[in-house]
Coordinates of C-alpha atoms in Angstrom, one line a residue:
X1 CA 79.9 99.1 110.7
X2 CA 80.3 102.7 111.8
X3 CA 82.3 103.7 108.8
X4 CA 81.0 102.0 105.7
X5 CA 83.9 103.3 103.6
X6 CA 86.5 101.5 105.7
X7 CA 87.4 98.0 104.6
X8 CA 86.4 95.3 107.0
X9 CA 89.1 92.9 108.3
X10 CA 88.0 89.3 108.3
X11 CA 90.3 86.7 109.8
X12 CA 89.8 83.0 109.2
X13 CA 90.7 80.7 112.0
X14 CA 89.8 77.2 110.6
X15 CA 90.1 75.4 107.2
X16 CA 88.8 72.1 108.4
X17 CA 87.5 70.2 111.5
X18 CA 90.8 69.6 113.2
X19 CA 92.7 72.7 112.2
X20 CA 95.0 74.5 114.7
X21 CA 93.0 74.9 118.0
X22 CA 95.0 78.0 119.1
X23 CA 94.3 79.9 115.9
X24 CA 91.3 81.8 117.5
X25 CA 93.4 83.3 120.3
X26 CA 96.3 83.9 118.0
X27 CA 94.1 85.9 115.6
X28 CA 92.4 87.8 118.4
X29 CA 95.7 88.8 120.1
X30 CA 97.6 89.4 116.8
X31 CA 95.9 92.6 115.8
X32 CA 92.6 94.3 114.9
X33 CA 89.8 92.3 113.3
X34 CA 86.1 93.0 112.7
X35 CA 85.1 89.4 112.0
X36 CA 86.4 85.9 112.6
X37 CA 85.3 83.2 110.3
X38 CA 85.9 79.5 110.4
X39 CA 85.3 76.7 107.9
X40 CA 84.8 73.4 109.7
X41 CA 83.0 71.3 107.1
X42 CA 84.1 69.1 104.3
X43 CA 82.3 66.2 102.5
X44 CA 84.0 63.7 104.8
X45 CA 83.3 65.8 107.9
X46 CA 79.5 65.7 107.3
X47 CA 79.8 61.9 107.5
X48 CA 81.8 62.1 110.8
X49 CA 79.2 64.5 112.3
X50 CA 76.4 62.2 111.1
X51 CA 77.9 59.4 113.1
X52 CA 78.2 61.7 116.2
X53 CA 74.5 62.5 115.9
X54 CA 73.5 58.9 115.6
X55 CA 75.2 58.3 119.0
X56 CA 73.8 61.4 120.6
X57 CA 71.1 63.5 118.8
X58 CA 72.3 66.6 120.7
X59 CA 75.6 66.5 118.8
X60 CA 76.3 66.7 115.1
X61 CA 78.3 70.0 115.3
X62 CA 82.0 70.7 115.5
X63 CA 82.8 70.3 119.2
X64 CA 86.2 71.9 119.0
X65 CA 84.6 75.2 118.1
X66 CA 82.6 75.2 121.3
X67 CA 85.8 74.7 123.3
X68 CA 87.5 77.5 121.4
X69 CA 84.6 79.8 122.3
X70 CA 84.8 78.7 126.0
X71 CA 88.4 79.8 126.1
X72 CA 88.1 83.0 124.1
X73 CA 84.6 84.5 124.5
X74 CA 85.9 87.1 127.0
X75 CA 88.4 88.4 124.6
X76 CA 85.9 88.3 121.7
X77 CA 83.5 90.4 123.7
X78 CA 86.2 92.8 124.8
X79 CA 87.3 93.4 121.2
X80 CA 83.8 93.3 119.9
X81 CA 84.7 90.9 117.1
X82 CA 81.8 89.2 115.2
X83 CA 82.1 85.4 114.8
X84 CA 80.7 83.6 111.7
X85 CA 81.3 79.9 111.3
X86 CA 79.7 76.8 109.7
X87 CA 80.6 74.7 112.7
X88 CA 76.9 74.0 113.2
X89 CA 77.3 71.1 110.8
X90 CA 74.2 68.9 111.0
X91 CA 72.9 70.6 114.2
X92 CA 73.3 74.4 114.2
X93 CA 70.4 74.7 116.6
X94 CA 72.2 72.4 119.1
X95 CA 75.4 74.3 118.8
X96 CA 73.5 77.6 119.4
X97 CA 71.9 76.2 122.5
X98 CA 75.3 75.0 123.8
X99 CA 76.9 78.4 123.0
X100 CA 74.2 80.3 124.9
X101 CA 74.8 78.1 127.9
X102 CA 78.6 78.9 127.8
X103 CA 77.8 82.6 127.4
X104 CA 75.5 82.5 130.4
X105 CA 78.1 80.7 132.5
X106 CA 80.9 83.1 131.5
X107 CA 78.5 86.1 131.9
X108 CA 79.6 87.8 128.7
X109 CA 77.4 90.0 126.4
X110 CA 77.2 88.0 123.1
X111 CA 74.0 87.4 121.1
X112 CA 73.8 84.2 119.1
X113 CA 71.9 83.4 115.9
X114 CA 71.9 80.3 113.8
X115 CA 71.2 79.5 110.1
X116 CA 69.6 76.3 109.1
X117 CA 67.3 74.8 106.5
X118 CA 70.1 73.1 104.6
X119 CA 69.3 69.7 106.1
X120 CA 66.8 68.2 103.6
X121 CA 67.3 64.5 104.4
X122 CA 63.7 64.2 105.6
X123 CA 62.5 65.3 102.1
X124 CA 65.1 63.4 100.1
X125 CA 62.5 61.0 98.6
X126 CA 60.1 63.7 97.5
X127 CA 62.9 65.7 95.9
X128 CA 64.2 62.7 94.0
X129 CA 67.4 62.2 96.0
X130 CA 66.9 58.6 97.1
X131 CA 67.4 57.5 100.6
X132 CA 70.7 59.0 101.9
X133 CA 71.7 59.1 105.6
X134 CA 72.5 62.9 105.1
X135 CA 71.4 65.4 102.6
X136 CA 72.6 69.0 102.9
X137 CA 72.1 71.9 100.4
X138 CA 74.8 74.5 100.1
X139 CA 73.2 77.8 101.2
X140 CA 74.5 81.3 100.4
X141 CA 75.4 84.2 102.6
X142 CA 72.2 86.2 102.9
X143 CA 71.0 84.3 105.9
X144 CA 74.2 85.3 107.7
X145 CA 73.7 88.9 106.6
X146 CA 70.1 88.8 108.0
X147 CA 71.4 87.4 111.3
X148 CA 74.1 90.1 111.6
X149 CA 71.7 92.9 110.6
X150 CA 69.4 91.7 113.4
X151 CA 72.2 92.3 116.0
X152 CA 73.9 88.8 116.2
X153 CA 77.4 88.8 117.5
X154 CA 77.9 85.1 116.7
X155 CA 76.4 83.3 113.8
X156 CA 76.6 79.5 113.4
X157 CA 75.4 77.8 110.3
X158 CA 74.8 74.4 108.9
X159 CA 76.0 73.7 105.3
X160 CA 76.7 76.9 103.6
X161 CA 79.3 77.3 100.9
X162 CA 82.8 78.0 102.3
X163 CA 82.9 81.5 100.7
X164 CA 79.4 82.4 102.1
X165 CA 81.0 83.1 105.5
X166 CA 82.8 86.1 104.0
X167 CA 80.0 87.0 101.6
X168 CA 77.4 87.3 104.5
X169 CA 79.8 89.3 106.7
X170 CA 80.6 91.8 103.9
X171 CA 77.1 92.0 102.6
X172 CA 75.9 93.0 106.1
X173 CA 78.8 95.5 106.6
X174 CA 78.2 97.3 103.3
X175 CA 74.4 96.7 102.8
X176 CA 74.8 94.8 99.6
X177 CA 71.7 93.4 97.9
X178 CA 71.2 90.5 95.5
X179 CA 71.9 92.8 92.5
X180 CA 75.3 93.8 93.6
X181 CA 76.8 91.0 91.6
X182 CA 80.4 92.3 91.2
X183 CA 80.7 93.1 94.9
X184 CA 79.3 89.7 95.9
X185 CA 81.6 87.9 93.4
X186 CA 84.6 89.8 94.9
X187 CA 83.6 88.6 98.3
X188 CA 83.2 85.1 97.0
X189 CA 86.8 85.2 95.7
X190 CA 88.1 86.7 99.0
X191 CA 86.3 84.0 100.9
X192 CA 87.7 81.3 98.7
X193 CA 91.2 82.6 99.2
X194 CA 91.0 82.5 103.1
X195 CA 88.7 79.6 103.6
X196 CA 91.5 77.0 103.8
X197 CA 93.4 78.9 106.5
X198 CA 97.2 78.7 106.1
X199 CA 97.0 77.5 102.5
X200 CA 96.9 81.2 101.7
X201 CA 100.0 82.0 103.8
X202 CA 102.4 79.4 102.4
X203 CA 100.8 76.1 103.5
X204 CA 100.9 73.3 100.9
X205 CA 102.7 75.6 98.6
X206 CA 104.7 74.2 95.7
X207 CA 107.6 76.6 96.2
X208 CA 107.6 76.1 100.0
X209 CA 111.4 76.6 100.3
X210 CA 110.8 80.3 99.5
X211 CA 108.4 80.7 102.5
X212 CA 109.9 82.2 105.6
X213 CA 109.2 80.8 109.0
X214 CA 107.3 77.6 108.1
X215 CA 107.4 76.5 111.7
X216 CA 104.1 78.2 112.6
X217 CA 102.3 79.8 109.7
X218 CA 100.0 82.7 110.4
X219 CA 96.4 82.5 109.4
X220 CA 95.0 84.8 106.6
X221 CA 93.0 88.0 106.7
X222 CA 90.8 89.5 104.0
X223 CA 90.4 93.2 104.1
X224 CA 87.2 93.5 102.1
X225 CA 86.2 96.9 100.7
X226 CA 82.7 98.2 99.8
X227 CA 83.4 97.7 96.1
X228 CA 84.1 94.0 96.6
X229 CA 87.8 94.2 96.1
X230 CA 90.1 93.0 98.9
X231 CA 93.6 92.8 100.2
X232 CA 94.8 89.4 101.5
X233 CA 97.2 89.7 104.4
X234 CA 98.1 88.3 107.8
X235 CA 99.0 89.6 111.2
X236 CA 102.4 91.2 111.4
X237 CA 105.1 89.0 113.0
X238 CA 103.4 85.7 112.1
X239 CA 105.0 82.9 110.1
X240 CA 104.6 82.4 106.4
X241 CA 104.1 84.7 103.5
X242 CA 101.2 86.3 101.5
X243 CA 102.3 86.7 97.9
X244 CA 100.8 86.5 94.5
X245 CA 101.9 82.8 94.3
X246 CA 100.3 81.7 97.5
X247 CA 97.0 83.5 96.6
X248 CA 97.1 82.1 93.1
X249 CA 97.6 78.6 94.5
X250 CA 94.6 78.9 96.7
X251 CA 92.4 80.4 94.0
X252 CA 93.1 77.3 91.9
X253 CA 92.1 74.9 94.8
X254 CA 89.1 72.7 94.1
X255 CA 87.7 74.8 91.2
X256 CA 86.5 73.9 87.8
X257 CA 86.1 76.3 84.8
X258 CA 86.4 80.1 84.8
X259 CA 83.0 80.4 86.4
X260 CA 82.9 79.7 90.2
X261 CA 79.3 79.1 91.0
X262 CA 77.9 80.2 94.4
X263 CA 74.3 80.7 95.6
X264 CA 74.5 84.5 95.7
X265 CA 76.7 85.2 92.6
X266 CA 78.8 83.4 90.0
X267 CA 82.3 84.7 90.3
X268 CA 84.3 85.0 87.0
X269 CA 87.7 83.6 88.0
X270 CA 89.1 84.7 84.6
X271 CA 88.6 88.4 85.6
X272 CA 90.6 88.2 88.9
X273 CA 93.5 90.6 89.0
X274 CA 96.3 90.1 91.6
X275 CA 98.9 92.7 92.6
X276 CA 101.5 92.8 95.3
X277 CA 100.9 96.0 97.1
X278 CA 103.2 95.6 100.0
X279 CA 105.0 93.0 102.2
X280 CA 102.4 90.2 102.8
X281 CA 99.7 92.2 101.1
X282 CA 98.1 91.0 97.8
X283 CA 95.3 93.0 96.3
X284 CA 92.4 91.1 94.6
X285 CA 90.4 93.3 92.2
X286 CA 88.6 93.4 88.9
X287 CA 86.3 90.5 89.8
X288 CA 83.1 90.3 87.7
X289 CA 80.0 88.7 88.9
X290 CA 77.1 87.0 87.1
X291 CA 73.7 85.7 88.2
X292 CA 73.9 82.7 90.5
X293 CA 72.7 79.3 89.3
X294 CA 69.0 78.5 89.9
X295 CA 69.9 75.2 91.6
X296 CA 71.7 74.6 94.9
X297 CA 74.3 71.9 95.1
X298 CA 73.4 69.2 97.6
X299 CA 75.8 66.9 99.4
X300 CA 74.4 63.4 99.7
X301 CA 76.0 60.8 102.0
X302 CA 75.0 57.2 101.8
X303 CA 76.1 54.3 104.0
X304 CA 78.1 52.2 101.6
X305 CA 78.8 49.1 103.8
X306 CA 81.9 47.8 105.6
X307 CA 85.4 48.4 104.5
X308 CA 88.4 46.3 105.7
X309 CA 92.0 46.1 104.6
X310 CA 95.4 44.6 105.4
X311 CA 99.0 44.9 104.1
X312 CA 101.7 42.3 103.8
X313 CA 105.4 43.0 103.4
X314 CA 107.3 41.5 100.5
X315 CA 111.1 41.6 100.9
X316 CA 114.1 40.9 98.6
X317 CA 113.9 38.9 95.4
X318 CA 110.9 37.9 93.2
X319 CA 108.6 40.6 94.5
X320 CA 106.0 40.2 91.8
X321 CA 106.0 36.4 92.0
X322 CA 105.6 36.6 95.8
X323 CA 102.6 39.0 95.4
X324 CA 101.0 36.7 92.8
X325 CA 101.3 33.5 94.9
X326 CA 99.9 35.2 98.0
X327 CA 97.0 36.8 96.1
X328 CA 96.1 33.4 94.5
X329 CA 96.3 31.6 97.9
X330 CA 94.3 34.3 99.8
X331 CA 91.4 34.4 97.3
X332 CA 91.2 30.6 97.3
X333 CA 91.1 30.6 101.1
X334 CA 88.3 33.2 101.5
X335 CA 85.2 31.6 102.9
X336 CA 83.0 34.2 101.1
X337 CA 84.3 36.6 98.5
X338 CA 83.4 40.3 99.3
X339 CA 81.5 42.3 96.7
X340 CA 84.7 44.4 96.0
X341 CA 88.2 43.2 96.4
X342 CA 91.1 45.6 95.4
X343 CA 94.8 44.8 95.3
X344 CA 97.6 47.3 95.1
X345 CA 101.4 46.5 94.9
X346 CA 103.5 49.4 96.0
X347 CA 107.1 49.0 94.8
X348 CA 109.2 50.9 97.3
X349 CA 112.0 48.3 97.1
X350 CA 115.3 48.8 95.3
X351 CA 118.0 46.3 94.2
X352 CA 121.0 45.5 96.5
X353 CA 119.4 47.6 99.3
X354 CA 121.5 48.4 102.4
X355 CA 118.5 48.2 104.8
X356 CA 115.7 45.7 105.0
X357 CA 113.1 48.4 104.6
X358 CA 114.6 49.6 101.4
X359 CA 114.5 46.0 100.1
X360 CA 110.7 45.7 100.8
X361 CA 107.5 46.3 98.9
X362 CA 103.9 46.5 100.2
X363 CA 100.9 44.5 99.0
X364 CA 97.6 46.0 100.1
X365 CA 94.2 44.3 99.9
X366 CA 90.9 46.2 100.5
X367 CA 87.5 44.6 100.8
X368 CA 84.1 46.3 100.7
X369 CA 80.7 44.7 101.2
X370 CA 77.3 45.5 102.5
X371 CA 77.5 42.3 104.6
X372 CA 79.7 42.9 107.7
X373 CA 80.6 39.3 107.8
X374 CA 82.1 39.1 104.3
X375 CA 84.3 42.2 104.9
X376 CA 84.9 41.6 108.6
X377 CA 87.2 39.5 110.6
X378 CA 86.9 36.4 108.4
X379 CA 88.4 38.5 105.6
X380 CA 91.6 39.5 107.5
X381 CA 91.6 36.2 109.3
X382 CA 92.1 34.4 106.0
X383 CA 95.4 36.4 105.6
X384 CA 96.7 35.5 109.0
X385 CA 96.0 31.8 108.4
X386 CA 98.5 31.9 105.5
X387 CA 101.4 33.1 107.8
X388 CA 103.3 29.8 107.7
X389 CA 102.1 28.6 104.3
X390 CA 102.9 31.3 101.8
X391 CA 105.9 33.2 100.3
X392 CA 109.2 33.4 102.1
X393 CA 109.4 36.3 104.6
X394 CA 105.6 36.7 105.0
X395 CA 104.8 39.6 107.3
X396 CA 101.5 41.4 108.1
X397 CA 101.8 45.0 109.2
X398 CA 98.8 44.9 111.6
X399 CA 96.7 42.3 113.4
X400 CA 93.3 41.3 111.9
X401 CA 90.4 43.7 112.4
X402 CA 86.6 43.9 112.0
X403 CA 86.6 46.7 109.5
X404 CA 84.6 49.9 109.7
X405 CA 81.5 51.4 108.0
X406 CA 82.2 53.7 105.1
X407 CA 80.1 56.4 103.4
X408 CA 79.6 57.3 99.8
X409 CA 79.4 60.9 98.7
X410 CA 77.2 61.9 95.8
X411 CA 76.5 65.5 94.6
X412 CA 73.0 66.4 93.5
X413 CA 71.1 69.6 92.6
X414 CA 67.8 71.1 93.8
X415 CA 65.9 74.2 92.9
X416 CA 66.8 76.9 95.4
X417 CA 63.1 77.8 96.0
X418 CA 62.6 74.3 97.4
X419 CA 65.2 74.7 100.2
X420 CA 63.9 76.6 103.3
X421 CA 66.9 78.9 104.0
X422 CA 66.1 80.0 107.6
X423 CA 67.6 82.3 110.3
X424 CA 66.8 82.0 113.9
X425 CA 67.6 85.6 115.1
X426 CA 68.9 86.6 118.5
X427 CA 65.4 87.4 119.7
X428 CA 64.2 83.9 118.7
X429 CA 62.2 85.0 115.7
X430 CA 62.7 82.8 112.7
X431 CA 63.0 84.4 109.3
X432 CA 63.0 82.7 105.9
X433 CA 65.5 83.9 103.3
X434 CA 64.2 84.0 99.8
X435 CA 66.7 83.0 97.1
X436 CA 68.1 85.5 94.7
X437 CA 65.5 86.6 92.1
X438 CA 68.4 86.8 89.6
X439 CA 69.2 83.1 89.6
X440 CA 69.3 81.5 86.2
X441 CA 70.5 78.5 84.3
X442 CA 74.3 78.5 84.6
X443 CA 76.5 79.1 81.7
X444 CA 78.7 76.0 81.2
X445 CA 82.3 76.8 80.6
X446 CA 83.9 75.2 77.6
X447 CA 86.8 72.9 78.0
X448 CA 89.8 73.7 75.7
X449 CA 91.8 70.5 75.3
X450 CA 95.0 72.2 74.0
X451 CA 96.4 75.6 73.0
X452 CA 95.8 77.0 69.6
X453 CA 99.3 78.4 69.2
X454 CA 102.7 76.9 68.5
X455 CA 106.0 78.7 69.3
X456 CA 109.6 77.9 68.7
X457 CA 111.0 78.0 72.2
X458 CA 114.6 77.2 71.1
X459 CA 116.9 74.8 72.9
X460 CA 115.4 72.7 75.7
X461 CA 116.6 70.6 78.6
X462 CA 114.8 67.7 80.3
X463 CA 113.7 68.8 83.8
X464 CA 110.7 68.3 86.1
X465 CA 107.7 70.4 85.1
X466 CA 107.8 71.8 88.6
X467 CA 111.0 73.7 87.7
X468 CA 108.7 76.2 86.0
X469 CA 105.2 75.5 87.3
X470 CA 103.5 75.5 90.7
X471 CA 100.4 73.3 91.3
X472 CA 97.5 72.8 93.7
X473 CA 95.2 69.9 93.5
X474 CA 92.2 68.6 95.5
X475 CA 89.0 66.6 95.6
X476 CA 85.6 67.5 94.3
X477 CA 83.4 64.5 95.1
X478 CA 84.6 61.7 92.9
X479 CA 86.6 64.1 90.7
X480 CA 89.8 66.0 91.3
X481 CA 91.2 69.3 90.0
X482 CA 94.9 70.1 89.2
X483 CA 95.6 73.8 88.8
X484 CA 99.0 74.8 87.5
X485 CA 100.4 78.3 87.2
X486 CA 103.6 80.0 86.0
X487 CA 105.3 83.1 87.4
X488 CA 105.9 85.0 84.2
X489 CA 104.0 85.7 81.0
X490 CA 106.5 83.8 78.8
X491 CA 106.5 80.8 81.1
X492 CA 102.7 80.8 81.1
X493 CA 102.6 80.9 77.3
X494 CA 104.9 77.8 77.3
X495 CA 102.9 76.0 79.9
X496 CA 99.7 76.7 78.1
X497 CA 101.1 75.3 74.8
X498 CA 102.9 72.4 76.4
X499 CA 100.3 71.0 78.8
X500 CA 97.4 69.8 76.7
X501 CA 94.9 67.1 77.9
X502 CA 96.9 64.6 75.9
X503 CA 100.1 65.6 77.5
X504 CA 98.6 65.4 81.0
X505 CA 97.4 61.9 80.3
X506 CA 100.9 61.0 79.1
X507 CA 102.5 62.3 82.2
X508 CA 99.9 60.8 84.6
X509 CA 99.1 57.4 83.2
X510 CA 96.7 56.7 86.1
X511 CA 94.2 59.1 84.5
X512 CA 94.8 58.1 80.8
X513 CA 91.4 56.4 80.5
X514 CA 89.4 59.1 82.4
X515 CA 87.6 62.1 81.1
X516 CA 89.7 65.3 81.6
X517 CA 88.6 68.9 81.1
X518 CA 91.1 71.7 80.6
X519 CA 90.4 75.4 81.3
X520 CA 92.5 78.5 80.8
X521 CA 92.9 81.3 83.3
X522 CA 95.3 83.8 81.7
X523 CA 94.8 86.5 84.3
X524 CA 96.3 84.0 86.8
X525 CA 98.8 82.6 84.3
X526 CA 97.1 79.3 85.0
X527 CA 95.5 76.2 83.4
X528 CA 93.2 74.1 85.4
X529 CA 92.4 70.4 84.8
X530 CA 89.3 68.6 86.2
X531 CA 89.7 64.8 86.1
X532 CA 86.4 63.0 86.4
X533 CA 86.0 60.0 88.7
X534 CA 89.6 59.6 89.6
X535 CA 88.4 59.4 93.2
X536 CA 85.6 56.9 92.6
X537 CA 82.6 57.8 94.7
X538 CA 84.3 60.3 97.0
X539 CA 86.9 60.5 99.8
X540 CA 85.0 58.3 102.3
X541 CA 84.7 55.4 99.8
X542 CA 87.7 55.3 97.6
X543 CA 90.9 53.4 98.3
X544 CA 93.2 55.3 96.1
X545 CA 96.8 55.9 97.5
X546 CA 96.0 59.6 97.7
X547 CA 92.2 59.6 98.4
X548 CA 91.8 63.4 98.4
X549 CA 94.1 64.0 95.4
X550 CA 96.2 66.4 97.5
X551 CA 99.4 65.1 96.0
X552 CA 98.2 64.8 92.4
X553 CA 99.6 68.2 91.5
X554 CA 103.0 67.5 93.0
X555 CA 103.2 64.2 91.2
X556 CA 102.6 66.1 88.0
X557 CA 105.3 68.6 88.9
X558 CA 107.8 65.8 89.3
X559 CA 107.3 64.5 85.8
X560 CA 110.1 65.4 83.4
X561 CA 109.4 67.5 80.3
X562 CA 111.5 69.5 77.8
X563 CA 111.9 72.9 79.4
X564 CA 113.3 75.8 77.4
X565 CA 116.8 76.6 78.5
X566 CA 116.1 80.3 78.5
X567 CA 113.7 79.8 81.5
X568 CA 116.4 77.9 83.4
X569 CA 119.0 80.5 82.6
X570 CA 116.7 83.2 83.8
X571 CA 116.0 81.4 87.0
X572 CA 119.7 80.8 87.6
X573 CA 120.4 84.5 87.1
X574 CA 117.6 85.5 89.5
X575 CA 119.0 83.1 92.1
X576 CA 122.5 84.6 91.7
X577 CA 121.1 88.1 92.2
X578 CA 119.2 87.0 95.3
X579 CA 122.3 85.4 96.7
X580 CA 124.4 88.5 96.0
X581 CA 121.8 90.7 97.6
X582 CA 122.0 88.7 100.8

């Protein structure tokens, strides 16, 4: 950057493989940017890309990114915007080759580098990781920094942490080193806020009715300063809103305790300070950094076998009896029982319903087995054969199928020195990136099951928890997190006292028998829960109604608790003032 004192503007155009295709052009045309970043990878995405690569070894990357570049490279070159994405997936070299071909065809001046070394599946056995079909270590941002320092205009990576896209960009712009822990941690937090695209501008937001122009949300921008602080914003005139609440919600997404571990620095989430400094402008400051952990997290994907399922409709009277007779008949009719058979009765019916749909419930059966035969067509075929011999009103929602392969995600950890973090620079020279010399054994945050204080809150009224609290939840392998926050100090004090681990289990009976950790984040007026193994062995394998736990927080908000009437009165007064002001 020509002016190191000027904050750099980093706009994120993708939060997952399948995000809004037009976001690249919208961000380029919407205003000035120094960098475009894009997160295309998730645990499930790595399995999808693995299947692509099995069909064609030249693939294994996010193909939509290549098409986005074909349509926008001219504008990218004209505006001299750097592009940093993890769209390389399992084949960053292949994506770099394809990009160079597009650049040559379009005759634009853009230099490409790629970061790899994360793919350690060939060494899985020697590293004690078993025999997965994919094994990818989460790399940090200094490979990206090295590529940019060497003159790259576009950097594509394999598996790096989501925040590393911003960390590498900022570290290059400001010349940060491994010992600039506070600055790196600040960039980690900024990267975490914008990594999920529109979730920072009002997407998936608990108080979504307060967000203007939800029709087409703008994508977020992080204005990162040399000291690691940032301002989260969006292009003027785009939909949505950037406010302390939307930023808080994203900060709580898929995190654990107060320490947010990354390969370059551990960010202390309990030091984050948020302030609204203008319309659609939230300042993020005060972030403290600690040494990164000595081990890198590794995403392991195993082929689990074949999964198949069917649903039958149960209508009218005697729903549970109908479900029981069908289950008994079906299991007796199976030629061979699959290794795993799961039943779920979803009671969507209601008494004296005025439509047939409202009078009906769904019974779902899922089979999993390593043998394609046991979970294949003979499984669903056994259900079809009962069509004229079971409960009254028997209906299948879909014809029988053969099932499909499913993967199992498993996290592991490997010493960072054993992973060859590499950069192929624009001139073709490959450079190895040494891990931070500061890395150390991570400090494990202590879970606090309940608050240590008790307050007389006065009169209460039974209302949904979401009357007071916002929530954001998501998957972390087989576990899930639920972050809740309040919008005033008093409401946070009440939330902290009220929502203990025991109370959470009472409100969410599905997690009553699971291990739950509770962490406090007073700076964000938030508490965060991590529920172990609620998602079994990960998104690709589990058959839970909400396999990624995206709705878990909203379910919790819908549960009724005793809310102090003074909070309700204060909200009513605020709503009246807002109405009178309009």
